[in-house]
XYZ file of C-alpha atoms in Angstrom:
215
model
C -0.019 0.072 -0.069
C 1.437 3.374 -0.973
C 1.965 5.997 1.809
C -0.610 8.256 0.249
C -3.349 5.597 0.359
C -2.153 4.455 3.871
C -2.338 8.101 5.157
C -5.941 8.471 3.901
C -6.984 4.998 5.380
C -5.172 5.801 8.843
C -6.417 9.447 9.015
C -10.071 8.281 8.436
C -9.708 5.476 11.076
C -8.077 7.809 13.509
C -10.651 10.621 13.117
C -13.549 8.051 13.425
C -12.198 6.755 16.686
C -11.413 10.278 17.989
C -14.906 11.582 17.203
C -16.595 8.343 18.655
C -14.709 8.742 21.977
C -15.623 12.489 22.146
C -19.357 11.585 21.558
C -19.136 9.050 24.394
C -17.772 11.658 26.791
C -20.451 14.162 25.779
C -23.171 11.569 26.810
C -22.538 10.591 30.456
C -25.418 8.166 30.327
C -23.350 5.913 28.089
C -20.448 5.816 30.628
C -21.515 2.754 32.715
C -18.849 2.712 35.430
C -15.049 3.241 35.386
C -14.465 0.374 33.087
C -16.300 1.814 30.266
C -14.759 5.141 30.760
C -11.227 3.566 30.512
C -12.291 1.761 27.351
C -13.433 4.985 25.796
C -10.434 6.748 26.901
C -8.154 3.879 25.268
C -10.199 4.171 22.031
C -9.497 7.947 22.070
C -5.703 7.566 22.626
C -5.583 4.766 19.735
C -7.457 7.231 17.525
C -4.930 10.129 18.133
C -1.990 7.774 17.734
C -3.315 6.661 14.512
C -3.777 10.166 13.294
C -0.064 10.967 14.328
C 1.035 8.044 12.199
C -1.093 9.175 9.241
C 0.382 12.773 9.397
C 3.851 11.412 9.795
C 3.653 9.312 6.568
C 3.230 12.413 4.572
C 6.888 13.279 5.567
C 8.403 9.928 4.530
C 8.721 8.244 1.091
C 7.664 4.597 0.721
C 10.308 1.987 0.602
C 9.676 -1.168 -1.051
C 12.711 -3.572 -1.919
C 16.229 -2.102 -2.899
C 15.731 1.420 -4.098
C 17.960 4.121 -5.690
C 17.374 7.268 -3.503
C 19.944 9.659 -4.823
C 23.181 10.169 -6.721
C 26.171 12.090 -5.258
C 28.998 13.666 -7.346
C 32.017 15.604 -6.105
C 34.200 18.261 -7.749
C 37.263 19.565 -6.084
C 37.167 23.308 -5.124
C 40.219 23.626 -2.832
C 42.210 21.807 -0.099
C 39.782 19.640 1.653
C 36.924 21.574 0.055
C 34.635 20.230 -2.456
C 31.548 20.992 -4.337
C 28.941 18.171 -3.599
C 25.716 17.741 -5.881
C 23.086 15.622 -4.302
C 20.260 14.599 -6.709
C 17.241 12.721 -5.337
C 15.207 12.816 -8.563
C 12.712 15.088 -6.928
C 13.045 18.781 -7.353
C 16.202 20.768 -7.891
C 19.542 19.261 -6.891
C 21.319 20.124 -3.691
C 24.560 21.794 -4.601
C 26.723 22.728 -1.514
C 30.461 23.349 -0.548
C 31.498 20.637 1.785
C 34.721 20.375 3.765
C 36.310 17.074 4.490
C 37.927 13.933 3.008
C 34.585 11.980 2.717
C 31.000 12.711 2.234
C 28.263 11.122 4.428
C 24.508 10.870 3.706
C 22.131 10.188 6.672
C 18.561 8.971 6.515
C 15.810 8.135 8.854
C 13.901 4.799 8.383
C 10.550 3.815 10.090
C 9.160 0.290 9.872
C 5.772 -0.876 11.044
C 4.474 -4.016 12.818
C 1.174 -5.392 14.005
C -1.970 -3.798 12.539
C -0.229 -1.277 10.398
C 1.845 -3.858 8.854
C -1.123 -5.838 8.137
C -2.615 -3.132 6.034
C 0.473 -3.534 3.823
C 2.103 -0.096 4.677
C 5.663 -0.356 3.484
C 8.643 1.140 5.513
C 9.246 4.741 5.107
C 12.466 6.759 4.698
C 13.459 10.421 4.796
C 17.005 11.731 3.871
C 18.072 13.597 6.870
C 21.432 15.303 6.124
C 24.515 15.724 3.925
C 27.795 16.296 5.654
C 31.535 16.064 5.426
C 34.030 13.958 7.343
C 37.849 13.860 7.929
C 40.017 10.687 7.674
C 42.187 12.052 10.344
C 40.765 11.949 13.902
C 42.956 15.209 14.779
C 41.154 16.996 11.748
C 37.823 15.488 12.581
C 38.088 17.083 16.149
C 39.564 20.434 15.199
C 38.724 21.277 11.431
C 35.422 23.035 10.482
C 32.470 20.596 9.899
C 29.783 21.079 7.135
C 26.292 19.607 7.922
C 23.420 20.263 5.429
C 19.820 19.594 6.485
C 17.864 17.922 3.847
C 14.418 17.839 5.626
C 12.184 19.990 7.639
C 11.697 19.235 11.428
C 8.153 18.498 12.075
C 6.343 17.663 15.177
C 5.181 15.065 16.269
C 7.937 13.130 14.517
C 7.500 9.235 14.908
C 11.214 8.554 14.638
C 12.183 10.793 17.512
C 9.148 9.541 19.678
C 10.061 6.203 19.048
C 13.550 6.667 20.123
C 12.334 8.253 23.413
C 9.360 6.117 24.282
C 9.809 2.836 22.214
C 6.259 3.208 20.606
C 4.169 0.333 19.769
C 3.698 -0.899 16.106
C 6.688 1.554 14.985
C 10.368 0.920 14.834
C 12.717 3.813 13.960
C 15.994 2.602 12.537
C 18.850 4.398 14.144
C 22.430 5.103 13.049
C 21.743 4.761 9.389
C 24.348 6.474 7.190
C 26.668 5.701 4.263
C 29.822 7.667 3.380
C 32.436 7.703 0.633
C 35.844 9.259 -0.206
C 35.817 12.543 -2.064
C 37.553 12.619 -5.504
C 37.376 15.228 -8.390
C 34.769 14.134 -10.865
C 33.567 10.982 -8.835
C 29.970 9.962 -9.057
C 28.182 7.632 -6.509
C 24.598 6.108 -6.420
C 23.007 5.688 -2.973
C 20.470 2.708 -2.648
C 18.409 2.051 0.247
C 16.602 -0.905 1.670
C 14.643 -1.389 4.941
C 17.983 -2.308 6.433
C 19.984 0.780 5.446
C 21.871 2.868 3.017
C 24.474 1.600 0.546
C 26.638 3.694 -1.754
C 28.161 2.335 -4.826
C 30.870 3.967 -7.326
C 29.247 4.735 -10.808
C 32.358 6.003 -12.840
C 36.117 5.470 -13.018
C 36.863 8.370 -10.584
C 34.647 6.970 -7.984
C 36.072 3.388 -8.302
C 39.592 4.804 -8.108
C 38.756 6.813 -4.846
C 37.310 3.569 -3.299
C 40.232 1.523 -4.287
C 42.642 3.977 -2.764
C 40.525 4.308 0.366
C 40.578 0.443 0.742
C 44.435 0.093 0.645
């Protein structure tokens, strides 16, 4: 199920549950004791939680199988200074000067379980930031760092909430990043599956950079 359709389904279910719960509270004669009140409150919480999931799905792209999510190219601008072009296939490319010896791309991935997974909702991903890294620990600690945000911070964010409260039916994948060496004229393809990001060289300059990096 696509995230657009899943958002509609979850939003409708959540809204129905919230409205039904509020109607119960507005009619005290329906509240036959504490147990019924707790049951209504539980339905209200489930409805709100469902709406939160539906809203969050709008900020994540659907992830089914291995998917190419971006290309990254690098051009030398100066000593440990590079022009990095990130193309995601949606909208204009991100073109920024990045300091360091390597580029790094971070993403957030959310996976679903239980009733949400039964609906066929695919895992979702969001590219989070592009940054530079230094191979030397001394430079990493003392040299200027470049960090470029790729997404708007929204609240509530399921990924952040799961990190803090271990939410039911949602799993935020942590520490998900890939990095590769900088080289003049190098081109890399970034692929993503539900388990994480993988970068692969796409031209000779990129392959040479990886070969020198591995030695």
